[in-house]
Coordinates of C-alpha atoms and ligand atoms in Angstrom, one line a residue:
X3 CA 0.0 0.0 0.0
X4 CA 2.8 2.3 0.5
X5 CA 6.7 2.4 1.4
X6 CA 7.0 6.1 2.6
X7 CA 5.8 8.0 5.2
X8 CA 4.7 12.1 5.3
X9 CA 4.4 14.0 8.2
X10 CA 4.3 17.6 8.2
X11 CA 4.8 20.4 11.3
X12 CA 2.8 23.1 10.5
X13 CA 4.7 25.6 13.2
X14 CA 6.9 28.3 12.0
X15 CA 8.4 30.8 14.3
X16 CA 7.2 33.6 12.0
X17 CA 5.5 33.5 8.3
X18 CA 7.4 34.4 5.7
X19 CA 5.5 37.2 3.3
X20 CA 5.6 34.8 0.2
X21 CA 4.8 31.1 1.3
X22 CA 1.6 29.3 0.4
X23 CA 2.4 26.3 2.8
X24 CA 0.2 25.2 5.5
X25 CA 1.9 26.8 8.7
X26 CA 1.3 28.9 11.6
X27 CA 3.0 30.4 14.8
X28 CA 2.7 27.7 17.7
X29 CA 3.8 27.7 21.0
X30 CA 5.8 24.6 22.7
X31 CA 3.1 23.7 24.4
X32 CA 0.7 23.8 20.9
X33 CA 4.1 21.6 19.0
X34 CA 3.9 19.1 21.6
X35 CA 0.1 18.9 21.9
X36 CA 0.2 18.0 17.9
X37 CA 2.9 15.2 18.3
X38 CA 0.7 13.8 20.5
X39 CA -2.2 13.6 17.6
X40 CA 0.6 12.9 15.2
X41 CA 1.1 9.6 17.2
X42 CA -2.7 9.2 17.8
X43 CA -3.3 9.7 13.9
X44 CA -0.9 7.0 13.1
X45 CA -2.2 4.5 15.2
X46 CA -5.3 5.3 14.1
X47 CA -4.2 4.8 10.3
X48 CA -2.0 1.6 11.1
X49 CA -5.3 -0.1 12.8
X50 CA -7.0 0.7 9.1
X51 CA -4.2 -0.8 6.9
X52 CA -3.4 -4.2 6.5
X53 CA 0.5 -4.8 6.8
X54 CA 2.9 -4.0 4.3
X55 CA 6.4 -3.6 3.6
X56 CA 8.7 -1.6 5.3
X57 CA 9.3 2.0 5.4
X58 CA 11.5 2.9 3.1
X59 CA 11.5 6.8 3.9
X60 CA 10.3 9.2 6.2
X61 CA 10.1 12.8 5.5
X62 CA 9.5 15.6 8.1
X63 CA 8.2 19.0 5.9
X64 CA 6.2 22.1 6.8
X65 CA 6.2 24.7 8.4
X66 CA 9.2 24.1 10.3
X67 CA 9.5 20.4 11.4
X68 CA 13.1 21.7 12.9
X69 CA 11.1 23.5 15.3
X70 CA 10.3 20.5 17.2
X71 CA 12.7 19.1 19.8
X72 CA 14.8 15.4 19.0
X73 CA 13.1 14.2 21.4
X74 CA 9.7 14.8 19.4
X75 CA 11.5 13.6 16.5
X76 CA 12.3 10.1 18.1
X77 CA 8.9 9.3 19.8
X78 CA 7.8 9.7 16.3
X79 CA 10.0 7.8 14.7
X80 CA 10.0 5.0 17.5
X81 CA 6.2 4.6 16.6
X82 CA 6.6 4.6 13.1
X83 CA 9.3 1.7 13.6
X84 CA 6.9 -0.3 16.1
X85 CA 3.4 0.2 13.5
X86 CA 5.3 0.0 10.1
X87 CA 9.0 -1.4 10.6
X88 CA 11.6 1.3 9.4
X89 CA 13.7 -0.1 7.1
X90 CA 17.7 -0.3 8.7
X91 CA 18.8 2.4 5.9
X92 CA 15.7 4.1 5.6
X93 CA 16.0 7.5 4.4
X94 CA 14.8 9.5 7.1
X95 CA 14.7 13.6 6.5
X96 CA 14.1 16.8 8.7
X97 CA 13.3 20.2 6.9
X98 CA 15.3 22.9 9.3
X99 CA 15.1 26.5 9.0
X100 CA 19.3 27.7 10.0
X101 CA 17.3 30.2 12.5
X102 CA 16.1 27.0 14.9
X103 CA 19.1 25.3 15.0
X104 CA 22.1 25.0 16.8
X105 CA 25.0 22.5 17.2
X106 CA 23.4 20.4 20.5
X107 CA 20.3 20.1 18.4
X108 CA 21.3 18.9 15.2
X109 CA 23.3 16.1 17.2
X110 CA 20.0 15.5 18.6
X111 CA 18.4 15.4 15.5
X112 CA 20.4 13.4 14.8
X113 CA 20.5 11.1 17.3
X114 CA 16.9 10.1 17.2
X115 CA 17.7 8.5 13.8
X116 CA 17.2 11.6 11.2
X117 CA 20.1 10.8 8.5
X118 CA 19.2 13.5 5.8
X119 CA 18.6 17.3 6.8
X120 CA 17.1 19.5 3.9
X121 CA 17.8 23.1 4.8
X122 CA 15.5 26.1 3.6
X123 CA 18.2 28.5 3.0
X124 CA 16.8 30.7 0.0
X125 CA 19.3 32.9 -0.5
X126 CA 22.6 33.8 0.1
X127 CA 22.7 37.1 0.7
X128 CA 21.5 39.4 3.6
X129 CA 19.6 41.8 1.3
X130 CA 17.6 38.9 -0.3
X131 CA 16.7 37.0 2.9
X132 CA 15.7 40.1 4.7
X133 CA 13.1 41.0 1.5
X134 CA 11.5 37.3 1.7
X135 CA 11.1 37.7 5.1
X136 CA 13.3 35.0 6.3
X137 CA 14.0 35.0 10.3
X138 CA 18.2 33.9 9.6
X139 CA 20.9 35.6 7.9
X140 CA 23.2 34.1 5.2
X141 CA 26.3 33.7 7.9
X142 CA 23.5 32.0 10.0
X143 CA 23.0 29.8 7.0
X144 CA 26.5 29.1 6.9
X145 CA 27.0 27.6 10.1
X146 CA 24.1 25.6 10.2
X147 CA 25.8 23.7 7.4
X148 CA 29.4 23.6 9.3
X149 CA 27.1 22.5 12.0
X150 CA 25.6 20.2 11.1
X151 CA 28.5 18.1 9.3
X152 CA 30.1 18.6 12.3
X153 CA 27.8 16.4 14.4
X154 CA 28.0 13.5 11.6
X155 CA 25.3 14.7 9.0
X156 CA 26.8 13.1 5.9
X157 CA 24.2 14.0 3.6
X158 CA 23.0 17.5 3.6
X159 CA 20.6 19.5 1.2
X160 CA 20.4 23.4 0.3
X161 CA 17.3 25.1 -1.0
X162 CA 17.7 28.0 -3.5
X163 CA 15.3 30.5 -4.8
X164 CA 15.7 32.4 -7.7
X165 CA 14.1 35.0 -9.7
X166 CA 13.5 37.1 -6.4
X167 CA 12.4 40.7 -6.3
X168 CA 16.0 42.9 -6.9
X169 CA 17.4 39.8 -7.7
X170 CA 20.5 40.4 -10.7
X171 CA 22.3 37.7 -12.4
X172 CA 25.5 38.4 -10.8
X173 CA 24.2 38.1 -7.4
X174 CA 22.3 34.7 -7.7
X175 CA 25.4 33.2 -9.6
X176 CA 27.0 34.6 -6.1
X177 CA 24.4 32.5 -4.1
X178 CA 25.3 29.3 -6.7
X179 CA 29.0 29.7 -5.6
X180 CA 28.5 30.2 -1.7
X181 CA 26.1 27.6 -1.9
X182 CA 28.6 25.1 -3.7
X183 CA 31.7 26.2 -1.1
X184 CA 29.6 24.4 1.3
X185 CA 29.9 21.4 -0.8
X186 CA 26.3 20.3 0.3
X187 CA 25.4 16.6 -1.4
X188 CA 21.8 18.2 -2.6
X189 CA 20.5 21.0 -4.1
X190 CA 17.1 22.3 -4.5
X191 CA 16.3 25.2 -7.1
X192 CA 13.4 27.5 -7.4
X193 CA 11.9 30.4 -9.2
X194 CA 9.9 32.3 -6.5
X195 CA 6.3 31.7 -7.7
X196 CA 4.0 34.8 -6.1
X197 CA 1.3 32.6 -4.6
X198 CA -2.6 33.8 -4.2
X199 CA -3.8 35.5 -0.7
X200 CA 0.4 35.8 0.2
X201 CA 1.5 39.2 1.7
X202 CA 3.7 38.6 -1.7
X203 CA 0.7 38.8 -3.8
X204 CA -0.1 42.6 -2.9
X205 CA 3.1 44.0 -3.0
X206 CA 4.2 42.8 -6.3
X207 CA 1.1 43.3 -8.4
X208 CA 3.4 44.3 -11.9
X209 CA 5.3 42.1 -13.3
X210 CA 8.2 44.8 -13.8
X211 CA 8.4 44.4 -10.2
X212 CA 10.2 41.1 -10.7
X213 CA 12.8 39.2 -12.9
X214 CA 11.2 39.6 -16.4
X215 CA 10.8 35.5 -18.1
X216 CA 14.1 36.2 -19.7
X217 CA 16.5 36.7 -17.0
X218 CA 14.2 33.6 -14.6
X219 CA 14.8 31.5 -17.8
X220 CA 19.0 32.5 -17.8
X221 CA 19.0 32.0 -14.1
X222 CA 18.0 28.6 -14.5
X223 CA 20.3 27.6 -17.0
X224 CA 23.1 29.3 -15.0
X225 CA 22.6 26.8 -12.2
X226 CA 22.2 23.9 -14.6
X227 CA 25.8 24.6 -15.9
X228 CA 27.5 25.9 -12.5
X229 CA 26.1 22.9 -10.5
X230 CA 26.6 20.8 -13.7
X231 CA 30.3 21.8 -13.9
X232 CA 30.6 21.4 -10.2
X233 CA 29.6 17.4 -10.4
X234 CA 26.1 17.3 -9.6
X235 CA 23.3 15.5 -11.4
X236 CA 20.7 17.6 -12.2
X237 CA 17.7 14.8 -12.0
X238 CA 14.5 16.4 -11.3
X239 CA 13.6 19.8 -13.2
X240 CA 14.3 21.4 -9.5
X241 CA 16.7 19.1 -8.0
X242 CA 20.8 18.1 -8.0
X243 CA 22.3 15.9 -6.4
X244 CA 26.0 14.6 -5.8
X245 CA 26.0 10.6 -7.8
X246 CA 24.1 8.8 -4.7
X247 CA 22.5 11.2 -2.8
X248 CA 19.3 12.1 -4.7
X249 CA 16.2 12.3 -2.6
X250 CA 14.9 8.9 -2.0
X251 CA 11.6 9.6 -0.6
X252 CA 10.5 12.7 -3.3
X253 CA 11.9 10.3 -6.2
X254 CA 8.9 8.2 -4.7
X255 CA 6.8 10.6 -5.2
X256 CA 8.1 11.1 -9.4
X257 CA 7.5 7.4 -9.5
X258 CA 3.9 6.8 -7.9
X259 CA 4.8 5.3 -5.1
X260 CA 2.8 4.8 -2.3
X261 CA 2.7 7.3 0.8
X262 CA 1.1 7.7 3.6
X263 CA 1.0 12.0 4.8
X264 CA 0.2 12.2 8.5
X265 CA -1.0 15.4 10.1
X266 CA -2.4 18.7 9.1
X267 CA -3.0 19.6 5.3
X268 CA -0.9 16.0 4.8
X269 CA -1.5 14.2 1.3
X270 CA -1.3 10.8 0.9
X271 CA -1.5 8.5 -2.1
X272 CA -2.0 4.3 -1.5
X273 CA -1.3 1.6 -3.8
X274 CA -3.2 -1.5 -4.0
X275 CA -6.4 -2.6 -6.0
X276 CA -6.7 -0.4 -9.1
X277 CA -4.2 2.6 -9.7
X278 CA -4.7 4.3 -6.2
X279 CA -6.3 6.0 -3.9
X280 CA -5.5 9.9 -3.3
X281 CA -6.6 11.9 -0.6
X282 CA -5.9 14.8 1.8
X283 CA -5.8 15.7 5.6
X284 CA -8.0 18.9 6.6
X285 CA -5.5 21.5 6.5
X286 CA -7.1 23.1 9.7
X287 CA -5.3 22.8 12.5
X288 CA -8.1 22.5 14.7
X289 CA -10.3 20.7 12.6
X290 CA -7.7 17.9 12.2
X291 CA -6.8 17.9 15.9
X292 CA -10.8 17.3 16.7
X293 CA -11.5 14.8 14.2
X294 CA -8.3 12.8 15.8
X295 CA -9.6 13.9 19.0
X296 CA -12.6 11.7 18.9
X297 CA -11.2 8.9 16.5
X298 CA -11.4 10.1 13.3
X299 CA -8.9 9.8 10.5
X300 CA -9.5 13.8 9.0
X301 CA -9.3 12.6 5.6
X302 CA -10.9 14.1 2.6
X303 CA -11.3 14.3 -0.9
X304 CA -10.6 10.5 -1.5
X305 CA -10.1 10.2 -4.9
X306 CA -10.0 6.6 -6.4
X307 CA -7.3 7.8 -9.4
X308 CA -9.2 6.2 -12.7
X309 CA -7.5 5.0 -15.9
X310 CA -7.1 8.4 -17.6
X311 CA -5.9 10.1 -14.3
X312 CA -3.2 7.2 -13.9
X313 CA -2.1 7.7 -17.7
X314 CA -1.7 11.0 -17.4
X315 CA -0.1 11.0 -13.9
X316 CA 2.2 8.8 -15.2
X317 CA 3.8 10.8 -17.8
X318 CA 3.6 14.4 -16.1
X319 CA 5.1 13.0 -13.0
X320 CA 7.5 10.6 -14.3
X321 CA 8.7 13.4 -16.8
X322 CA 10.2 15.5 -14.0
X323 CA 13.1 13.1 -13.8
X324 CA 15.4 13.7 -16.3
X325 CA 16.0 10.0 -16.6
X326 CA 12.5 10.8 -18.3
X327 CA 10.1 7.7 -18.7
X328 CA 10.7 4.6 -20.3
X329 CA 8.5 2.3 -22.6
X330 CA 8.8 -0.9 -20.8
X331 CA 7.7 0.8 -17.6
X332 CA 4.7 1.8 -19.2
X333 CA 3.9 -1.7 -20.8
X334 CA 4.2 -3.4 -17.0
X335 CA 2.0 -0.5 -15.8
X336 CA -0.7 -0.5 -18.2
X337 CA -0.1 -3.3 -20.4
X338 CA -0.5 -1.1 -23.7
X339 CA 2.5 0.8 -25.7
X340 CA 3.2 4.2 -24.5
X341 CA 3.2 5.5 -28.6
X342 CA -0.6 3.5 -28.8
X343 CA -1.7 5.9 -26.1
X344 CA -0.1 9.1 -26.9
X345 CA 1.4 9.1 -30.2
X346 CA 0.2 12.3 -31.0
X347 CA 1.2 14.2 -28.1
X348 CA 5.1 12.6 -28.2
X349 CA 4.4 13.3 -31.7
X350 CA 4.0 17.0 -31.4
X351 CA 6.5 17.5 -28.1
X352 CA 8.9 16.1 -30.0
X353 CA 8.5 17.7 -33.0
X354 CA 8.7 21.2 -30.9
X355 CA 12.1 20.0 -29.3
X356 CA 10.3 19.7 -25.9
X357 CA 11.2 16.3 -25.6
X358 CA 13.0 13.7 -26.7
X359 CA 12.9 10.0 -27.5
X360 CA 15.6 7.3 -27.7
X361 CA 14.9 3.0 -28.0
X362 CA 13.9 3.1 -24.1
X363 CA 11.5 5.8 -23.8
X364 CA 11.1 9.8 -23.4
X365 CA 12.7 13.2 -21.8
X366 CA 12.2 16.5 -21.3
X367 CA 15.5 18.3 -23.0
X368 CA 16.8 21.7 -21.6
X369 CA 14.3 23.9 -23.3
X370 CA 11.5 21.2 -22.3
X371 CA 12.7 22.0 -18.9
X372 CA 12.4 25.8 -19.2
X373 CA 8.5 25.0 -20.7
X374 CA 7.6 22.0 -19.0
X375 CA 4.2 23.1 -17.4
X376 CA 3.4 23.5 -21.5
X377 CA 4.4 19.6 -21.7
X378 CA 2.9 18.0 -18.7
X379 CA -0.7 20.0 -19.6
X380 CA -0.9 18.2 -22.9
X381 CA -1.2 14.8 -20.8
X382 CA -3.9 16.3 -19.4
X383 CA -6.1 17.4 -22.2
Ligands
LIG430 S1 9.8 29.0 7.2 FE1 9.1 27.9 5.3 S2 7.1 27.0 5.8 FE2 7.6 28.6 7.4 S3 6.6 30.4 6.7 FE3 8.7 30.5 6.0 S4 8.7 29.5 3.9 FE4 6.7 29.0 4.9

C-alpha cells in the first residue's frame, strides 16, 4: 500500500511574506500537543491498513519540522518503527530552518535516527533573505551547514530561490557559488512563484516588479551549468544531487509510489487494488486535531485515481526526472504501448524540441525544462 511516510509540522516561528504552505506560529506547548495527535493519527491509520512492507522513507516537511525538539523527532519515529518497521537504511529527512538550529540540536536530531537534513536557505545574501522575510541571515545559513557536518550529518541539502524581487544575475550566480563552497550533497532550485492571498501577492502586483521570463529562464540555466560543472546530477527539473545522494523519498513521489501523509493539510497516495487512492488531511489545524480527538482519520477528498488520471499522472510526474520515462515501464504498468496511447502528443513535443525519445522511452530536453508546465498539460487534455 505504500513504502513512505509524510508527516508535516505546521509551526513556523514567523511566516514568511511569500509562502503558500500550511503553517502557523505555535507555541511549545501547541508543537507538543500535535505530536501527541501525530502519534494518535498513526495509530489510528496503522489499525485501518493491512501490513505491508517496510518503510523505506520518512520525511519531516512544513512549516518548520526543525522546530520541534529530538526528542519529538524520536517518539515519532520509534512509533513509526513499532506500526510499520523502518527499514535499517531508511532515508529518514528533517526540513530545518538555520534560524532554529544549533549544534546540540542537530546532534539531537540526529540522534533520534534523522540521516538527511534539507535546509531552507533561499538565499545567500542578507539583502535577499531580509526581503522574503526570512528570520536567519546568510552567515546563519553558513553555520548551520558547518554545524551540522560537524555532528555527523553526511548528507545534507540546500534550497535556493531564484528569480526574487532585486534579484540580478550576478548576485544569484554569487548565491550558486557560496552555496557550492559548502559542498552540500543536494541542491534544490526554485523560481519564486508569487502565490494567491500571500503578503507577496499585494506588494508585487506588476510584473516589472520582478525578474522579467528572460532573466528567470538565464537564471535557470546558470545553475544547470554551474552545478553541472561542479559534479552534480541535475535529475529532477528542481533538484541536484552529488552521484548517490538524490532524494529517496520525493523520487517516490516522481515514481507513484505509495505514501502515507500524517497530520495537518498531509496528502497521501495508496497503492493496492486499481491505480490508487488519493486523498488529503483537513488543512485546519483545529479541525484535524478534533477529528483525531474523537477517532477520526481527518481525511478528505478521496479520490480513487481512474485510468485516464493514472495515464496521465504517469507521464507528467515521471517526466520531472530527467531520466525521463521509459516504454517498458509503461507496458508493465498499463499493459499497452506508450506510442498507442499518446502518439500524438510525443508526436507533437517532440517535433517542438520539448522532448526527446531514444529505443527506451522519453525526456524532457533543456528547453523542455524551461516550458515543461506546457508539456505536462498536454497529458492532461
Ligand atoms: S519557514 Fe518555510 S514554511 Fe515557514 S513560513 Fe517561511 S517559507 Fe513558509
Amino acid at each position: 500500500m505504500f513504502t513512505r511516510l509524510y508527516i508535516h509540522i505546521p509551526f513556523c516561528l514567523h511566516k514568511c511574506p511569500y509562502c503558500a504552505f500550511i503553517s502557523q506560529e505555535g507555541s511549545p506547548a501547541r508543537r507538543e500537543a500535535y505530536v501527541e495527535l501525530l502519534q494518535a493519527e498513526m495509530r489510528l491509520a496503522h489499525a485501518g491498513i493491512p501490513s505491508g512492507r517496510p518503510l523505506e522513507s520518512v520525511y519531516f516537511g512544513g512549516g518548520t519540522p526543525s522546530l520541534l525538539e529530538p526528542d519529538q523527532i524520536g517518539r515519532i519515529l520509534s512509533l513509526a518503527d513499532t506500526l510499520f518497521s523502518l527499514l535499517p537504511h531508511a532515508e529518514i529527512t528533517l526540513e530545518a530552518n538555520p534560524g532554529t538550529i544549533d549544534r546540540a540540536k542537530l546532534a539531537g536530531f540526529r540522534h533520534s535516527g534523522v540521516n538527511r537534513l534539507s535546509l531552507g536557505v533561499q538565499s545567500l545574501d542578507d539583502r535577499m533573505l531580509a526581503s522574503l522575510g526570512r528570520i536567519h541571515s546568510a552567515a546563519q545559513a553558513e553555520q548551520a551547514v558547518k554545524a551540522a557536518r560537524a555532528t555527523g550529518f553526511a548528507n545534507i541539502g540546500i534550497d535556493l530561490i531564484h528569480a526574487l524581487p532585486g534579484q540580478t544575475m550576478e548576485m544569484w550566480r554569487h548565491d550558486l557559488e557560496r552555496a557550492l563552497d559548502l559542498a552540500p550533497e543536494h541542491l534544490s532550485v526554485y523560481g519564486l512563484t508569487i502565490e494567491e492571498g500571500t503578503p507577496f501577492a499585494q506588494r508585487y502586483t506588476h510584473d516589472r516588479d520582478l525578474p522579467d521570463e528572460d532573466l528567470s529562464a538565464d537564471m535557470f540555466l546558470a545553475a544547470d551549468d554551474l552545478l553541472g560543472a561542479a559534479g552534480y546530477e541535475h535529475y529532477e527539473i528542481a533538484n541536484y544531487a552529488l552521484p548517490g545522494f538524490r532524494s529517496r523519498h520525493n523520487s517516490g513521489y516522481w515514481r507513484r509510489d505509495g505514501y502515507l501523509g500524517l497530520g495537518a493539510g498531509a496528502h497521501s497516495f495508496l497503492r493496492g487494488t486499481g491505480h490508487g487512492l488519493r486523498f488529503a488531511n483537513s488543512s485546519d489545524v483545529d479541525e484535524y486535531a478534533a477529528a483525531i480527538t474523537r477517532g477520526q482519520l481527518p481525511r478528505q477528498e478521496m479520490t480513487e485515481i481512474s485510468d485516464d488520471d493514472a495515464l496521465a499522472e504517469f507521464m507528467f510526474l515521471g517526466l520531472r526526472m530527467l531520466d525521463g520515462v521509459t516504454f517498458s515501464d509503461f507496458r508493465r504498468e498499463f499493459g499497452m504501448e506508450m506510442k498507442e496511447r499518446f502518439g500524438k502528443e510525443l508526436e507533437e513535443l517532440t517535433g517542438l524540441g520539448l522532448l526527446a525519445m531514444d529505443d527506451r522511452g522519453v525526456h524532457l530536453t533543456r528547453r523542455g525544462m524551461l516550458l515543461s508546465n506546457q508539456v505536462f498539460t498536454r497529458f492532461l487534455e
